[in-house]
Tab-separated table of C-alpha atoms and ligand atoms in Angstrom:
chain	number	residue	atom	x	y	z
O	62	UNK	CA	-64.886	-130.974	92.409
O	63	UNK	CA	-66.452	-134.396	92.469
O	64	UNK	CA	-67.758	-135.032	88.934
O	65	UNK	CA	-70.155	-137.770	89.927
O	66	UNK	CA	-71.681	-135.458	92.441
O	67	UNK	CA	-71.972	-132.620	89.982
O	68	UNK	CA	-74.150	-134.617	87.587
O	69	UNK	CA	-76.396	-136.212	90.193
O	70	UNK	CA	-80.109	-135.559	89.964
O	71	UNK	CA	-82.157	-134.025	92.723
O	72	UNK	CA	-84.798	-136.751	92.832
O	73	UNK	CA	-84.941	-139.091	95.829
O	74	UNK	CA	-82.780	-137.029	98.126
O	75	UNK	CA	-83.105	-137.346	101.853
O	76	UNK	CA	-83.590	-134.521	104.274
O	77	UNK	CA	-80.518	-133.340	106.086
O	78	UNK	CA	-81.003	-131.251	109.202
O	79	UNK	CA	-78.046	-129.128	110.141
O	80	UNK	CA	-78.304	-128.196	113.806
O	81	UNK	CA	-77.719	-124.687	115.094
O	82	UNK	CA	-74.116	-125.241	116.199
O	83	UNK	CA	-73.067	-126.680	112.813
O	84	UNK	CA	-73.862	-123.783	110.502
O	85	UNK	CA	-72.947	-120.150	110.255
O	86	UNK	CA	-76.340	-118.459	110.421
O	87	UNK	CA	-76.948	-116.336	113.463
O	88	UNK	CA	-79.996	-114.215	114.232
O	89	UNK	CA	-77.737	-111.176	114.070
O	90	UNK	CA	-77.501	-111.712	110.291
O	91	UNK	CA	-81.275	-111.506	109.870
O	92	UNK	CA	-83.120	-108.200	109.726
O	93	UNK	CA	-85.193	-107.192	112.708
O	94	UNK	CA	-88.367	-107.105	110.612
O	95	UNK	CA	-87.819	-110.576	109.200
O	96	UNK	CA	-87.265	-111.880	112.736
O	97	UNK	CA	-90.475	-110.204	113.917
O	98	UNK	CA	-92.453	-111.968	111.194
O	99	UNK	CA	-90.800	-115.326	111.848
O	100	UNK	CA	-91.492	-115.130	115.590
O	101	UNK	CA	-95.070	-113.953	115.249
O	102	UNK	CA	-95.896	-116.858	112.900
O	103	UNK	CA	-94.113	-119.255	115.224
O	104	UNK	CA	-95.938	-117.978	118.320
O	105	UNK	CA	-99.266	-118.392	116.545
O	106	UNK	CA	-98.439	-122.063	116.115
O	107	UNK	CA	-97.333	-122.037	112.464
O	108	UNK	CA	-94.093	-123.299	110.997
O	109	UNK	CA	-91.876	-120.409	109.959
O	110	UNK	CA	-88.668	-120.566	107.992
O	111	UNK	CA	-86.298	-118.117	106.411
O	112	UNK	CA	-85.665	-119.397	102.892
O	113	UNK	CA	-84.219	-118.435	99.516
O	114	UNK	CA	-81.646	-115.716	98.993
O	115	UNK	CA	-81.621	-114.805	102.686
O	116	UNK	CA	-80.250	-118.166	103.803
O	117	UNK	CA	-78.080	-118.635	100.721
O	118	UNK	CA	-76.370	-115.263	100.966
O	119	UNK	CA	-75.741	-115.451	104.713
O	120	UNK	CA	-74.118	-118.859	104.261
O	121	UNK	CA	-71.944	-117.329	101.546
O	122	UNK	CA	-70.962	-114.512	103.856
O	123	UNK	CA	-72.849	-111.945	101.799
O	124	UNK	CA	-75.433	-109.402	102.842
O	125	UNK	CA	-78.868	-110.629	101.655
O	126	UNK	CA	-80.799	-108.274	99.370
O	127	UNK	CA	-84.090	-109.199	100.993
O	128	UNK	CA	-85.577	-111.795	103.310
O	129	UNK	CA	-88.120	-114.331	102.151
O	130	UNK	CA	-90.158	-116.416	104.544
O	131	UNK	CA	-92.000	-119.694	104.011
O	132	UNK	CA	-94.757	-120.988	106.257
O	133	UNK	CA	-97.626	-123.458	106.455
O	134	UNK	CA	-100.021	-120.583	107.215
O	135	UNK	CA	-102.271	-119.729	104.269
O	136	UNK	CA	-102.267	-116.175	102.890
O	137	UNK	CA	-105.521	-115.480	104.712
O	138	UNK	CA	-104.133	-116.772	107.998
O	139	UNK	CA	-101.066	-114.593	107.491
O	140	UNK	CA	-103.278	-111.589	106.833
O	141	UNK	CA	-105.172	-112.219	110.070
O	142	UNK	CA	-101.912	-112.155	112.001
O	143	UNK	CA	-100.431	-108.946	110.607
O	144	UNK	CA	-102.115	-105.583	110.346
O	145	UNK	CA	-99.438	-104.377	107.910
O	146	UNK	CA	-100.091	-107.196	105.442
O	147	UNK	CA	-101.053	-107.081	101.737
O	148	UNK	CA	-101.891	-110.153	99.724
O	149	UNK	CA	-100.475	-109.896	96.237
O	150	UNK	CA	-100.118	-111.875	93.018
O	151	UNK	CA	-102.548	-114.001	91.095
O	152	UNK	CA	-100.133	-116.385	89.423
O	153	UNK	CA	-98.275	-116.832	92.686
O	154	UNK	CA	-100.284	-115.577	95.613
O	155	UNK	CA	-98.288	-114.427	98.603
O	156	UNK	CA	-98.266	-112.014	101.498
O	157	UNK	CA	-96.219	-108.847	101.805
O	158	UNK	CA	-95.646	-107.613	105.334
O	159	UNK	CA	-94.826	-103.935	105.127
O	160	UNK	CA	-92.515	-102.098	107.499
O	161	UNK	CA	-92.266	-98.686	105.903
O	162	UNK	CA	-90.206	-99.261	102.776
O	163	UNK	CA	-88.988	-102.650	103.929
O	164	UNK	CA	-91.096	-105.518	102.615
O	165	UNK	CA	-90.917	-109.060	103.970
O	166	UNK	CA	-92.306	-111.613	101.537
O	167	UNK	CA	-94.166	-114.528	103.119
O	168	UNK	CA	-95.123	-117.488	100.926
O	169	UNK	CA	-97.263	-120.456	101.855
O	170	UNK	CA	-95.602	-123.840	101.166
O	171	UNK	CA	-96.351	-124.907	97.587
O	172	UNK	CA	-97.421	-128.463	96.799
O	173	UNK	CA	-97.500	-130.694	93.728
O	174	UNK	CA	-100.020	-129.996	91.047
O	175	UNK	CA	-101.257	-133.517	90.415
O	176	UNK	CA	-102.929	-133.697	93.795
O	177	UNK	CA	-104.224	-130.155	93.635
O	178	UNK	CA	-106.397	-129.265	96.595
O	179	UNK	CA	-108.290	-126.007	96.341
O	180	UNK	CA	-106.654	-123.307	98.366
O	181	UNK	CA	-108.701	-122.168	101.347
O	182	UNK	CA	-110.418	-118.899	100.484
O	183	UNK	CA	-111.500	-116.161	102.830
O	184	UNK	CA	-115.288	-116.158	102.829
O	185	UNK	CA	-117.351	-118.604	100.853
O	186	UNK	CA	-119.104	-116.201	98.560
O	187	UNK	CA	-115.948	-115.416	96.569
O	188	UNK	CA	-115.685	-116.927	93.143
O	189	UNK	CA	-113.206	-119.801	93.438
O	190	UNK	CA	-110.132	-119.267	91.265
O	191	UNK	CA	-108.430	-122.345	89.847
O	192	UNK	CA	-105.449	-122.967	92.101
O	193	UNK	CA	-103.283	-124.306	89.369
O	194	UNK	CA	-103.207	-123.799	85.630
O	195	UNK	CA	-100.820	-124.626	82.836
O	196	UNK	CA	-100.668	-123.675	79.163
O	197	UNK	CA	-99.889	-126.007	76.273
O	198	UNK	CA	-96.145	-125.453	76.559
O	199	UNK	CA	-96.292	-126.647	80.168
O	200	UNK	CA	-96.001	-123.131	81.540
O	201	UNK	CA	-97.564	-122.607	84.962
O	202	UNK	CA	-100.094	-119.830	84.705
O	203	UNK	CA	-101.071	-120.287	88.310
O	204	UNK	CA	-99.156	-121.887	91.130
O	205	UNK	CA	-101.359	-121.734	94.190
O	206	UNK	CA	-101.494	-125.351	95.266
O	207	UNK	CA	-100.477	-125.482	98.897
O	208	UNK	CA	-98.514	-128.339	100.379
O	209	UNK	CA	-95.897	-129.453	102.872
O	210	UNK	CA	-92.376	-128.137	103.350
O	211	UNK	CA	-90.724	-131.027	101.500
O	212	UNK	CA	-93.033	-130.454	98.523
O	213	UNK	CA	-92.261	-126.759	98.758
O	214	UNK	CA	-88.551	-127.545	98.542
O	215	UNK	CA	-89.107	-129.468	95.312
O	216	UNK	CA	-91.020	-126.559	93.796
O	217	UNK	CA	-88.207	-124.083	94.357
O	218	UNK	CA	-85.822	-123.357	91.509
O	219	UNK	CA	-82.233	-124.139	92.529
O	220	UNK	CA	-80.822	-126.296	95.297
O	221	UNK	CA	-78.935	-123.338	96.775
O	222	UNK	CA	-82.256	-121.473	97.021
O	223	UNK	CA	-84.070	-124.297	98.812
O	224	UNK	CA	-82.458	-124.106	102.246
O	225	UNK	CA	-84.803	-123.473	105.178
O	226	UNK	CA	-83.708	-121.840	108.414
O	227	UNK	CA	-86.142	-122.915	111.107
O	228	UNK	CA	-86.936	-120.203	113.654
O	229	UNK	CA	-88.161	-122.854	116.092
O	230	UNK	CA	-84.779	-124.496	116.748
O	231	UNK	CA	-82.395	-122.452	114.520
O	232	UNK	CA	-81.527	-125.497	112.420
O	233	UNK	CA	-81.303	-125.594	108.623
O	234	UNK	CA	-83.395	-128.093	106.672
O	235	UNK	CA	-81.762	-129.142	103.416
O	236	UNK	CA	-83.951	-131.329	101.186
O	237	UNK	CA	-81.935	-131.087	97.957
O	238	UNK	CA	-78.287	-131.133	99.003
O	239	UNK	CA	-78.124	-127.393	98.629
O	240	UNK	CA	-75.430	-126.892	101.262
O	241	UNK	CA	-73.097	-129.159	99.305
O	242	UNK	CA	-73.843	-127.273	96.072
O	243	UNK	CA	-73.229	-124.001	97.843
O	244	UNK	CA	-69.819	-125.277	98.920
O	245	UNK	CA	-69.083	-126.589	95.427
O	246	UNK	CA	-70.452	-123.354	93.925
O	247	UNK	CA	-72.918	-125.076	91.645
O	248	UNK	CA	-76.235	-123.751	90.341
O	249	UNK	CA	-78.379	-126.846	90.002
O	250	UNK	CA	-82.042	-126.839	89.073
O	251	UNK	CA	-84.271	-129.037	91.227
O	252	UNK	CA	-86.056	-131.805	89.293
O	253	UNK	CA	-86.104	-132.329	85.540
O	254	UNK	CA	-84.599	-129.219	83.939
O	255	UNK	CA	-86.722	-129.175	80.808
O	256	UNK	CA	-89.974	-129.543	82.760
O	257	UNK	CA	-88.946	-126.873	85.226
O	258	UNK	CA	-87.966	-124.418	82.466
O	259	UNK	CA	-91.218	-125.078	80.656
O	260	UNK	CA	-93.170	-124.428	83.857
O	261	UNK	CA	-91.459	-121.079	84.208
O	262	UNK	CA	-88.989	-119.966	81.513
O	263	UNK	CA	-87.786	-117.116	83.752
O	264	UNK	CA	-85.846	-119.800	85.639
O	265	UNK	CA	-83.402	-119.765	82.706
O	266	UNK	CA	-82.723	-116.082	83.354
O	267	UNK	CA	-82.404	-116.772	87.056
O	268	UNK	CA	-79.813	-119.489	86.407
O	269	UNK	CA	-77.655	-116.977	84.543
O	270	UNK	CA	-78.286	-114.282	87.130
O	271	UNK	CA	-77.242	-116.383	90.111
O	272	UNK	CA	-74.250	-117.859	88.292
O	273	UNK	CA	-72.954	-114.371	87.508
O	274	UNK	CA	-73.898	-112.780	90.818
O	275	UNK	CA	-72.550	-115.562	93.017
O	276	UNK	CA	-69.667	-116.461	90.709
O	277	UNK	CA	-70.883	-120.037	90.449
O	278	UNK	CA	-71.062	-122.584	87.634
O	279	UNK	CA	-74.298	-123.722	86.068
O	280	UNK	CA	-74.331	-127.504	86.365
O	281	UNK	CA	-74.324	-129.407	83.070
O	282	UNK	CA	-77.837	-130.847	83.179
O	283	UNK	CA	-79.162	-127.475	84.279
O	284	UNK	CA	-77.382	-125.677	81.436
O	285	UNK	CA	-78.036	-128.216	78.675
O	286	UNK	CA	-81.616	-127.356	77.605
O	287	UNK	CA	-81.348	-123.577	77.935
O	288	UNK	CA	-80.324	-122.620	74.407
O	289	UNK	CA	-83.045	-124.697	72.867
O	290	UNK	CA	-85.751	-123.518	75.238
O	291	UNK	CA	-84.651	-119.880	75.255
O	292	UNK	CA	-87.436	-118.873	72.848
O	293	UNK	CA	-90.019	-119.803	75.513
O	294	UNK	CA	-89.211	-116.434	77.053
O	295	UNK	CA	-91.382	-114.905	74.347
O	296	UNK	CA	-94.428	-116.123	76.270
O	297	UNK	CA	-93.518	-114.258	79.449
O	298	UNK	CA	-95.459	-111.038	80.003
O	299	UNK	CA	-93.343	-108.031	79.076
O	300	UNK	CA	-94.035	-106.375	82.443
O	301	UNK	CA	-92.429	-109.275	84.319
O	302	UNK	CA	-89.457	-109.157	81.958
O	303	UNK	CA	-88.919	-105.480	82.677
O	304	UNK	CA	-88.569	-106.288	86.380
O	305	UNK	CA	-86.271	-109.184	85.550
O	306	UNK	CA	-84.166	-107.034	83.221
O	307	UNK	CA	-83.358	-104.715	86.102
O	308	UNK	CA	-82.451	-107.602	88.384
O	309	UNK	CA	-80.226	-108.983	85.647
O	310	UNK	CA	-78.503	-105.811	84.536
O	311	UNK	CA	-78.746	-103.425	87.459
O	312	UNK	CA	-77.817	-105.438	90.483
O	313	UNK	CA	-74.074	-105.157	90.476
O	314	UNK	CA	-72.954	-107.878	88.053
O	315	UNK	CA	-74.640	-106.610	84.911
O	316	UNK	CA	-71.747	-107.129	82.532
O	317	UNK	CA	-70.996	-110.703	83.632
O	318	UNK	CA	-74.717	-111.497	83.513
O	319	UNK	CA	-75.010	-110.062	80.000
O	320	UNK	CA	-72.148	-112.212	78.765
O	321	UNK	CA	-73.746	-115.349	80.201
O	322	UNK	CA	-77.183	-114.431	78.903
O	323	UNK	CA	-75.711	-113.924	75.480
O	324	UNK	CA	-73.890	-117.233	75.543
O	325	UNK	CA	-77.171	-119.014	76.309
O	326	UNK	CA	-79.147	-117.130	73.663
O	327	UNK	CA	-81.244	-115.511	76.383
O	328	UNK	CA	-80.183	-111.911	75.901
O	329	UNK	CA	-81.268	-112.227	72.269
O	330	UNK	CA	-84.829	-113.025	73.369
O	331	UNK	CA	-85.132	-110.003	75.616
O	332	UNK	CA	-83.262	-107.589	73.366
O	333	UNK	CA	-83.925	-108.576	69.749
O	334	UNK	CA	-83.237	-105.075	68.400
O	335	UNK	CA	-79.755	-104.903	69.891
O	336	UNK	CA	-79.000	-108.472	68.899
O	337	UNK	CA	-79.419	-107.653	65.209
O	338	UNK	CA	-76.246	-105.601	65.590
O	339	UNK	CA	-74.246	-108.403	67.207
O	340	UNK	CA	-71.038	-109.523	65.508
O	341	UNK	CA	-68.602	-112.436	65.900
O	342	UNK	CA	-65.936	-110.254	67.478
O	343	UNK	CA	-68.404	-108.346	69.671
O	344	UNK	CA	-67.035	-105.135	68.290
O	345	UNK	CA	-69.994	-103.327	66.794
O	346	UNK	CA	-70.869	-99.912	68.206
O	347	UNK	CA	-73.936	-101.402	69.863
O	348	UNK	CA	-71.909	-104.115	71.583
O	349	UNK	CA	-69.253	-101.660	72.693
O	350	UNK	CA	-71.927	-99.391	74.106
O	351	UNK	CA	-73.693	-102.246	75.931
O	352	UNK	CA	-70.411	-103.374	77.484
O	353	UNK	CA	-69.580	-99.806	78.447
O	354	UNK	CA	-72.905	-98.963	80.064
O	355	UNK	CA	-73.101	-102.240	81.966
O	356	UNK	CA	-69.571	-101.911	83.320
O	357	UNK	CA	-70.269	-98.313	84.288
O	358	UNK	CA	-73.488	-99.412	86.011
O	359	UNK	CA	-71.638	-102.129	87.937
O	360	UNK	CA	-69.101	-99.560	89.104
O	361	UNK	CA	-71.792	-97.162	90.277
O	362	UNK	CA	-73.531	-99.904	92.226
O	363	UNK	CA	-70.243	-100.915	93.828
O	364	UNK	CA	-69.956	-97.309	95.019
O	365	UNK	CA	-73.563	-97.305	96.265
O	366	UNK	CA	-74.542	-94.712	93.684
O	367	UNK	CA	-77.992	-94.545	92.112
O	368	UNK	CA	-78.547	-96.105	88.714
O	369	UNK	CA	-81.199	-95.063	86.276
O	370	UNK	CA	-82.971	-97.634	84.072
O	371	UNK	CA	-83.798	-94.964	81.485
O	372	UNK	CA	-80.130	-94.046	81.023
O	373	UNK	CA	-79.215	-97.699	80.564
O	374	UNK	CA	-81.966	-98.274	78.029
O	375	UNK	CA	-81.111	-95.048	76.217
O	376	UNK	CA	-77.532	-96.308	75.860
O	377	UNK	CA	-78.385	-99.862	74.865
O	378	UNK	CA	-80.715	-98.641	72.132
O	379	UNK	CA	-78.746	-95.624	70.909
O	380	UNK	CA	-76.925	-97.101	67.911
O	381	UNK	CA	-79.837	-99.259	66.767
O	382	UNK	CA	-81.911	-96.068	66.918
O	383	UNK	CA	-79.462	-93.811	65.051
O	384	UNK	CA	-78.908	-96.499	62.421
O	385	UNK	CA	-82.651	-96.666	61.946
O	386	UNK	CA	-82.869	-92.868	61.753
O	387	UNK	CA	-80.303	-92.803	58.966
O	388	UNK	CA	-82.167	-95.475	57.050
O	389	UNK	CA	-85.427	-93.618	57.430
O	390	UNK	CA	-83.968	-90.302	56.343
O	391	UNK	CA	-82.504	-91.914	53.214
O	392	UNK	CA	-85.541	-93.889	52.215
O	393	UNK	CA	-88.268	-91.439	53.160
O	394	UNK	CA	-86.651	-88.138	52.352
O	395	UNK	CA	-87.509	-86.817	55.836
O	396	UNK	CA	-85.038	-84.418	57.413
O	397	UNK	CA	-82.603	-86.139	59.768
O	398	UNK	CA	-84.313	-84.489	62.729
O	399	UNK	CA	-87.725	-85.843	61.775
O	400	UNK	CA	-86.322	-89.242	60.875
O	401	UNK	CA	-84.594	-89.319	64.259
O	402	UNK	CA	-87.871	-88.720	66.086
O	403	UNK	CA	-89.665	-91.373	64.030
O	404	UNK	CA	-86.850	-93.851	64.680
O	405	UNK	CA	-86.910	-93.075	68.418
O	406	UNK	CA	-90.600	-93.918	68.588
O	407	UNK	CA	-90.260	-97.019	66.401
O	408	UNK	CA	-87.393	-98.463	68.382
O	409	UNK	CA	-89.054	-97.860	71.735
O	410	UNK	CA	-92.331	-99.350	70.478
O	411	UNK	CA	-90.432	-102.452	69.419
O	412	UNK	CA	-88.481	-102.760	72.651
O	413	UNK	CA	-91.558	-102.517	74.870
O	414	UNK	CA	-93.032	-105.534	73.099
O	415	UNK	CA	-90.510	-107.772	74.864
O	416	UNK	CA	-89.680	-105.583	77.843
O	417	UNK	CA	-92.403	-103.272	79.058
O	418	UNK	CA	-90.279	-100.281	80.030
O	419	UNK	CA	-92.734	-98.066	81.922
O	420	UNK	CA	-93.754	-94.839	80.256
O	421	UNK	CA	-91.978	-92.623	82.789
O	422	UNK	CA	-88.722	-94.221	81.640
O	423	UNK	CA	-89.419	-94.208	77.884
O	424	UNK	CA	-90.191	-90.497	78.183
O	425	UNK	CA	-86.772	-89.948	79.725
O	426	UNK	CA	-85.093	-92.099	77.076
O	427	UNK	CA	-86.682	-89.946	74.372
O	428	UNK	CA	-85.652	-86.748	76.189
O	429	UNK	CA	-82.057	-87.890	76.504
O	430	UNK	CA	-81.950	-88.750	72.809
O	431	UNK	CA	-83.616	-85.552	71.657
O	432	UNK	CA	-81.186	-83.473	73.682
O	433	UNK	CA	-78.338	-85.060	71.722
O	434	UNK	CA	-79.627	-83.308	68.619
O	435	UNK	CA	-80.218	-80.080	70.501
O	436	UNK	CA	-76.644	-80.073	71.787
O	437	UNK	CA	-75.421	-79.317	68.290
O	438	UNK	CA	-77.522	-76.154	68.170
O	439	UNK	CA	-75.850	-73.631	70.372
O	440	UNK	CA	-76.466	-70.233	68.821
O	441	UNK	CA	-78.507	-67.407	70.295
O	442	UNK	CA	-80.322	-68.427	73.466
O	443	UNK	CA	-80.352	-72.129	72.615
O	444	UNK	CA	-77.448	-73.236	74.764
O	445	UNK	CA	-78.878	-71.424	77.800
O	446	UNK	CA	-82.275	-73.008	77.178
O	447	UNK	CA	-80.784	-76.479	76.863
O	448	UNK	CA	-79.250	-76.176	80.303
O	449	UNK	CA	-82.655	-75.548	81.822
O	450	UNK	CA	-84.005	-78.837	80.532
O	451	UNK	CA	-84.810	-81.152	83.467
O	452	UNK	CA	-82.841	-83.938	81.821
O	453	UNK	CA	-79.836	-81.782	80.953
O	454	UNK	CA	-77.507	-83.577	83.356
O	455	UNK	CA	-78.404	-87.059	82.094
O	456	UNK	CA	-78.287	-85.884	78.492
O	457	UNK	CA	-74.856	-84.296	78.991
O	458	UNK	CA	-73.516	-87.461	80.634
O	459	UNK	CA	-74.872	-89.348	77.657
O	460	UNK	CA	-73.063	-87.029	75.238
O	461	UNK	CA	-69.873	-87.543	77.147
O	462	UNK	CA	-70.332	-91.281	76.977
O	463	UNK	CA	-70.855	-91.107	73.227
O	464	UNK	CA	-67.562	-89.310	72.860
O	465	UNK	CA	-65.887	-92.619	73.742
O	466	UNK	CA	-67.200	-94.180	70.569
O	467	UNK	CA	-67.871	-91.440	68.070
O	468	UNK	CA	-65.510	-89.058	66.288
O	469	UNK	CA	-63.727	-85.904	67.374
O	470	UNK	CA	-66.804	-83.844	66.624
O	471	UNK	CA	-68.670	-85.415	69.498
O	472	UNK	CA	-65.664	-85.144	71.821
O	473	UNK	CA	-65.307	-81.458	70.997
O	474	UNK	CA	-69.002	-80.934	71.515
O	475	UNK	CA	-68.884	-82.694	74.892
O	476	UNK	CA	-65.895	-80.566	75.891
O	477	UNK	CA	-67.718	-77.409	74.855
O	478	UNK	CA	-70.736	-78.333	76.966
O	479	UNK	CA	-68.517	-79.220	79.865
O	480	UNK	CA	-66.880	-75.786	79.728
O	481	UNK	CA	-70.199	-74.082	79.174
O	482	UNK	CA	-71.993	-75.552	82.163
O	483	UNK	CA	-69.055	-74.860	84.459
O	484	UNK	CA	-68.368	-71.347	83.176
O	485	UNK	CA	-69.751	-68.150	84.653
O	486	UNK	CA	-72.202	-66.044	82.716
O	487	UNK	CA	-69.558	-63.879	81.057
O	488	UNK	CA	-67.731	-66.939	79.836
O	489	UNK	CA	-70.902	-68.542	78.631
O	490	UNK	CA	-71.880	-65.484	76.659
O	491	UNK	CA	-68.417	-65.423	75.123
O	492	UNK	CA	-68.659	-69.064	74.166
O	493	UNK	CA	-72.002	-68.583	72.499
O	494	UNK	CA	-70.716	-65.441	70.776
O	495	UNK	CA	-67.873	-67.487	69.302
O	496	UNK	CA	-70.336	-70.010	68.001
O	497	UNK	CA	-72.487	-67.252	66.569
O	498	UNK	CA	-69.433	-65.676	64.901
O	499	UNK	CA	-68.048	-69.016	63.854
O	500	UNK	CA	-71.224	-70.105	62.244
O	501	UNK	CA	-71.429	-66.647	60.709
O	502	UNK	CA	-67.997	-66.681	59.123
O	503	UNK	CA	-67.298	-70.320	58.453
O	504	UNK	CA	-70.667	-71.370	57.327
O	505	UNK	CA	-72.544	-68.494	55.817
O	506	UNK	CA	-76.217	-68.965	56.264
O	507	UNK	CA	-77.614	-70.354	53.127
O	508	UNK	CA	-80.265	-68.408	51.460
O	509	UNK	CA	-83.488	-70.138	50.865
O	510	UNK	CA	-82.859	-72.308	47.864
O	511	UNK	CA	-84.460	-70.693	44.930
O	512	UNK	CA	-86.988	-72.715	43.184
O	513	UNK	CA	-85.489	-74.060	40.084
O	514	UNK	CA	-87.296	-72.929	37.079
O	515	UNK	CA	-88.597	-75.841	35.248
O	516	UNK	CA	-88.105	-76.024	31.613
O	517	UNK	CA	-91.462	-75.865	30.031
O	518	UNK	CA	-92.280	-79.328	28.963
O	519	UNK	CA	-93.078	-80.045	25.443
O	520	UNK	CA	-96.709	-80.564	25.126
O	521	UNK	CA	-97.648	-84.009	24.134
O	522	UNK	CA	-98.814	-83.947	20.723
B	732	ATP	P1	-82.406	-112.397	95.421
B	732	ATP	O1	-81.094	-112.253	96.063
B	732	ATP	O2	-82.447	-111.896	94.038
B	732	ATP	O3	-83.568	-111.932	96.265
B	732	ATP	P2	-83.656	-114.944	95.815
B	732	ATP	O4	-83.143	-116.331	95.605
B	732	ATP	O5	-84.068	-114.576	97.191
B	732	ATP	O6	-82.565	-113.992	95.247
B	732	ATP	P3	-86.314	-114.195	95.055
B	732	ATP	O7	-86.790	-113.783	93.706
B	732	ATP	O8	-86.333	-113.222	96.160
B	732	ATP	O9	-84.853	-114.754	94.817
B	732	ATP	O10	-87.143	-115.495	95.445
B	732	ATP	C1	-87.076	-116.088	96.728
B	732	ATP	C2	-87.043	-117.593	96.598
B	732	ATP	O11	-88.257	-118.044	95.990
B	732	ATP	C3	-85.926	-118.161	95.738
B	732	ATP	O12	-84.749	-118.321	96.444
B	732	ATP	C4	-86.523	-119.485	95.312
B	732	ATP	O13	-86.415	-120.443	96.328
B	732	ATP	C5	-87.987	-119.143	95.130
B	732	ATP	N1	-88.281	-118.735	93.741
B	732	ATP	C6	-88.285	-117.489	93.244
B	732	ATP	N2	-88.602	-117.469	91.955
B	732	ATP	C7	-88.835	-118.752	91.611
B	732	ATP	C8	-89.218	-119.402	90.392
B	732	ATP	N3	-89.432	-118.708	89.280
B	732	ATP	N4	-89.363	-120.749	90.422
B	732	ATP	C9	-89.149	-121.450	91.555
B	732	ATP	N5	-88.784	-120.904	92.702
B	732	ATP	C10	-88.618	-119.568	92.758
B	733	MG	MG1	-85.000	-112.796	97.779
């Protein structure tokens, strides 16, 4: 790798146009729906380019996750062209063209903020929104200044994400030397890194995500300010961070991404509760569990199997939660069961402050956890009841996972539940009978503790 090249800045670069016959993108690589959108814009007289991950991944020989389009048409003009179009986003307004479940994202070229021109609005009676806004940290609260394609290129995050495939002549426009960086496998932020991270701190997460996903190196200047600026992530709305957390941890390279995020002090911002349990040798129960669940998730994705955010969150928070439950039961005198439920709520309340896990998922996390307690109670009809719980399968898988880290008791319990769910009714009844007998003989039921008689206190004289 050429060192001089790797530390160059992205300012003052000249446009390189790579003609059709000199690059590897063919229309066959692009989805039918994305092509439809590109052609319709083009026919209506607008510029239309495939940009972002679509171009990047095809050039890398990978299947793109989605197709993003950039155009000089405004959102309103896009809406007029497509019946199946929704305009979305306030911070970053763009058009979604819907084809059933497939969504093609179409963004209008962004311009520089200094020469902000108001964005054209549909109708004149609408209250004009500011097109651009920044907070004191330099964070862009609104990025709806429209501009030309070369300005748009400068407003994108990384050079490898700023390649434009032109549907008009099938050439690629490269304003930031992205093709070279793609070949050298370098993630390089466009412009001044600190300014760009301040504008949008999520770019720090994206740097780690692309480096891990594409097996590339984060260029030195791009990497340098991350640790220091990592705390800016606290200003990002928790709902956006939930979406990002899934892209980071549930898109096939979760474990590698986690390791990078941790190295750059980014994971710690998103997951403060887990980070309290971090150790030098990465060997705490929490760390072992995080590594385990992320590797398991990566494997499932590689096999095209479904992954469940609730299961991942349940795992990542399990030891912080049980540790908290123990503390609560000691300090408050609550029963372990009650302390466990209090801890479950506390920990989830804390986690949603940074990452807004939607309620449907936190409910499942709580169910999975609560079932762990119920699994130990197998007498009478309890075991049969437990199996009817809608989250039984997830909860059982969770128990099995725990048996990798916890003692023989948990392994035996997991084995018992494995046998129980796969047994026929006669076997199941036998198994429960044994538990009933066992608990009868080995651990005689304690009688209600008798109230200790208090010694009559001497009356104060
Ligand atoms: P993926 O494979 O995850 O879809 P992607 O690069 O396509 O990767 P998207 O989130 O789909 O990522 O965004 C599309 C493009 O929009 C990016 O390639 C980049 O050019 C631009 N972009 C997205 N997010 C930002 C951001 N926060 N700042 C600047 N540019 C961005
Ligand atoms: Mg994309």
